[in-house]
Short mmCIF file of C-alpha atoms in Angstrom, two decimals:
data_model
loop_
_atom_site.label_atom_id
_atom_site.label_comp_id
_atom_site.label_asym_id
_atom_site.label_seq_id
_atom_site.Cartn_x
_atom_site.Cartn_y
_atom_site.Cartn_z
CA UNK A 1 68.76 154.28 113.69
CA UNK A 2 70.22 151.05 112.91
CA UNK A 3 72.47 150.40 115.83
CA UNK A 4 70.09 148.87 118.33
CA UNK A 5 68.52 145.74 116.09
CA UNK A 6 72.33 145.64 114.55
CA UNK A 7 73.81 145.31 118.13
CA UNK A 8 70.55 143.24 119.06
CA UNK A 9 71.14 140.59 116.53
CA UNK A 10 75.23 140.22 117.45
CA UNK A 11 74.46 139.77 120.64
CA UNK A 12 72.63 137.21 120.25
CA UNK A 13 74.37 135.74 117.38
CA UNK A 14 77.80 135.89 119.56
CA UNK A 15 75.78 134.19 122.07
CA UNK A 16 74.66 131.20 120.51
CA UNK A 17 78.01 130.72 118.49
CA UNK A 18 79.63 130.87 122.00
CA UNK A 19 77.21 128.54 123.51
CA UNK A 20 78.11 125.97 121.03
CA UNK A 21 81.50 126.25 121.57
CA UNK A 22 80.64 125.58 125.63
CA UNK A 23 78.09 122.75 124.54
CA UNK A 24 81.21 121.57 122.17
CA UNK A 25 83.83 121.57 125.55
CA UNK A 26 81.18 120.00 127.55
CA UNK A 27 80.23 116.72 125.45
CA UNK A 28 83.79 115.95 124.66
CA UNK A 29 84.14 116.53 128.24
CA UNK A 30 81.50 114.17 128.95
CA UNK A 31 81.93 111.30 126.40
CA UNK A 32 85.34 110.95 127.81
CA UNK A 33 84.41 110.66 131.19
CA UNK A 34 81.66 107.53 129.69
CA UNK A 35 78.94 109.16 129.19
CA UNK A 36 76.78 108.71 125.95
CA UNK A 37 74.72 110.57 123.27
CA UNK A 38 71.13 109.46 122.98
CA UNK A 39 68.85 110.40 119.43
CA UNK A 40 71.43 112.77 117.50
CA UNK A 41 69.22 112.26 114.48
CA UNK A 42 67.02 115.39 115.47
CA UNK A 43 69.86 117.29 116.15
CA UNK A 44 71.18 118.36 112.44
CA UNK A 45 67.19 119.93 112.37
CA UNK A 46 67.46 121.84 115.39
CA UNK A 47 70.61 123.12 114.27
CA UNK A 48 68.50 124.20 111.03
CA UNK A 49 66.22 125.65 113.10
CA UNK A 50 68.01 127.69 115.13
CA UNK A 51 70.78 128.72 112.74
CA UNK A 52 67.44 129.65 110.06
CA UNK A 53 65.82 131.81 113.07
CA UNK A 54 68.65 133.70 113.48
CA UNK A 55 69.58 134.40 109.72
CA UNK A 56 66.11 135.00 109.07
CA UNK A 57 65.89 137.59 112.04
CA UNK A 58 69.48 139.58 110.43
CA UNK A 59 67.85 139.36 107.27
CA UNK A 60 64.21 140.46 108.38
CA UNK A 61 65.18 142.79 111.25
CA UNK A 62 67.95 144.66 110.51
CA UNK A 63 67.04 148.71 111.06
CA UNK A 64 64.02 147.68 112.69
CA UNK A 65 62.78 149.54 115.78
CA UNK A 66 63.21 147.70 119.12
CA UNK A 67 60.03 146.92 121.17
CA UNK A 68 60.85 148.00 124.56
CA UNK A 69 58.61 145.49 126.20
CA UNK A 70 59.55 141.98 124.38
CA UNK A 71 62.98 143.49 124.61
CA UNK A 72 63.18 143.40 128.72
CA UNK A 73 61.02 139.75 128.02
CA UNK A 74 63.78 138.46 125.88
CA UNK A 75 66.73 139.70 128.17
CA UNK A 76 64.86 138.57 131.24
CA UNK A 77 64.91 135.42 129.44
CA UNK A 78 68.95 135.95 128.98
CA UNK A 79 68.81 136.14 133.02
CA UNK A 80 67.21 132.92 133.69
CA UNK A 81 69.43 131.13 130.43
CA UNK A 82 72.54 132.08 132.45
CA UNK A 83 70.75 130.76 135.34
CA UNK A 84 70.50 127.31 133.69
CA UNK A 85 74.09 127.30 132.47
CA UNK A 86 75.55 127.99 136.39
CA UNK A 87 73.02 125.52 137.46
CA UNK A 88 74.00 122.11 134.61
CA UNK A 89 77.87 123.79 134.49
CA UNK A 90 79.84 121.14 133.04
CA UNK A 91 76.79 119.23 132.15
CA UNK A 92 74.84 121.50 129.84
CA UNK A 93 75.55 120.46 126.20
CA UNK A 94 73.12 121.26 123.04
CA UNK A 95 72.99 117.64 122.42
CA UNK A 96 71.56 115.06 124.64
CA UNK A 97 74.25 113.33 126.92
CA UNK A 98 73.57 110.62 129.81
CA UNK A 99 76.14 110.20 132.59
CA UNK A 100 75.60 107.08 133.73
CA UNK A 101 74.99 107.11 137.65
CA UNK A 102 75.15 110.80 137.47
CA UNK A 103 71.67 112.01 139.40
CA UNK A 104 69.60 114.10 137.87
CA UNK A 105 70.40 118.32 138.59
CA UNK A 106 67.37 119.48 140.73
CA UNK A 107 68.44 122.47 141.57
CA UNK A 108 68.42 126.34 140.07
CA UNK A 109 65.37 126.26 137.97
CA UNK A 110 65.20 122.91 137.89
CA UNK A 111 63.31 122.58 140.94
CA UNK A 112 60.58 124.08 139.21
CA UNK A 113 60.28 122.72 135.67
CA UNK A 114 61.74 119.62 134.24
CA UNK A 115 63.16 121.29 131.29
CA UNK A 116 63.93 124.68 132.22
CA UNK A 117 66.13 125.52 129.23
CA UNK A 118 63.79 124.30 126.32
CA UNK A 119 60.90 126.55 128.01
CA UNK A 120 63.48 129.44 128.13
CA UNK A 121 63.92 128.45 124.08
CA UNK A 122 60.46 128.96 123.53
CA UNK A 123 60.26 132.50 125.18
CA UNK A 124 63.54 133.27 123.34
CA UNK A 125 62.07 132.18 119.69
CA UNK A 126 58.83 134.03 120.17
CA UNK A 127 59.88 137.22 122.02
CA UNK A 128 62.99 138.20 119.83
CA UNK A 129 61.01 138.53 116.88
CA UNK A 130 57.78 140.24 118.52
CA UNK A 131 60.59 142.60 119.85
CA UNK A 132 61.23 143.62 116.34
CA UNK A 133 57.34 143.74 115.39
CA UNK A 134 57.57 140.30 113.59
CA UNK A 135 54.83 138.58 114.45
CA UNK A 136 53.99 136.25 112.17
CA UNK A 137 57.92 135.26 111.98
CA UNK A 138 57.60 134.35 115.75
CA UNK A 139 54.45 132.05 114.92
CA UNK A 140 56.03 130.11 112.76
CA UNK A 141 59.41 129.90 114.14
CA UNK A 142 57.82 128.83 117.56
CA UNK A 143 55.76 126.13 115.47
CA UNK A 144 58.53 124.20 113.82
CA UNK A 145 60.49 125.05 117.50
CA UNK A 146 57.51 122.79 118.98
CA UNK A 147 57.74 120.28 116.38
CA UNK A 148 61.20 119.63 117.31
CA UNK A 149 61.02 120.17 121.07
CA UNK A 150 58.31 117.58 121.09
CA UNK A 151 61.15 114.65 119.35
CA UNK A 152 63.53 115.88 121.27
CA UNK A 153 62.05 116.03 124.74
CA UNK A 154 60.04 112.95 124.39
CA UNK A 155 63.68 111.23 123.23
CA UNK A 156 65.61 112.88 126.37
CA UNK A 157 62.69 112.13 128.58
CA UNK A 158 63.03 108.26 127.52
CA UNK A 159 66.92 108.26 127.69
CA UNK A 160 66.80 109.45 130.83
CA UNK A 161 63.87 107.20 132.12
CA UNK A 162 66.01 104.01 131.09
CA UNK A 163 69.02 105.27 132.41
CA UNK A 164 67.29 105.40 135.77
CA UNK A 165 67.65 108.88 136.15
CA UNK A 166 64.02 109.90 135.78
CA UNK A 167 61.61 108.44 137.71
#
């Protein structure tokens, strides 16, 4: 049976093309209200990244059975994703915006990790592949994911330390 990776893999695809059409609203939203992107060099390679995973998954796991366990991980993870949306609302973007003066969110999951969202990304890029019995895709996808979380939180982690935000 095909249906279940098929439906899987639009799910998720729908999802991500729809977050970037929120993350789109929310930084024009954003910039106009003064706000300002920091480091959108790294940006074109997470886009790469992500849009590579996901291709790479339709191409790799298409017909594939479903593990049930990394399937209830991954959609666990969907739970706490749409935790982190309600939580940043009008704030959460894919790229990295400052607001200046705007405090930093510490609430939702933020009271417990810093970056909440990127640690959610990491579960995401391992456990939809292991769901489809790719391991070796997850390795690698989760290594070039680090690569790129490391430039990117280190730069968001500086923008917001000279903005005054982070302390």
């Amino acid at each position: 049976m095909m249906w279940p990776s098929i439906a899987l893999l639009a799910f998720v695809t729908l999802q991500r093309l729809g977050e970037l059409v929120l993350a789109r609203r929310n930084t024009a939203a954003l910039l106009a209200s003064g706000a300002k992107e920091v480091a959108p060099e790294h940006y074109p390679v997470m886009v790469a990244l992500h849009a590579g995973w996901i291709i790479g998954l339709w191409l790799l796991a298409s017909g594939r059975p479903i593990a049930l366990f990394w399937f209830l991980v991954f959609m666990g993870l969907q739970v706490l994703r749409l935790w982190v949306l309600a939580t940043l609302k009008g704030r959460w973007t894919t790229r990295i915006i400052i607001l200046p003066g705007a405090p930093l969110v510490r609430s939702g999951p933020y009271r417990f990790l810093r970056h909440p969202n990127y640690t959610i990304v990491v579960g995401e890029i391992a456990a939809l592949p292991l769901a489809f019995g790719l391991p070796l895709y997850a390795i690698v996808f989760s290594l070039l994911n680090a690569l790129v979380l490391y430039v990117r939180v280190k730069a968001e982690n500086a923008a917001l330390k000279s903005a005054m935000i982070l302390k």
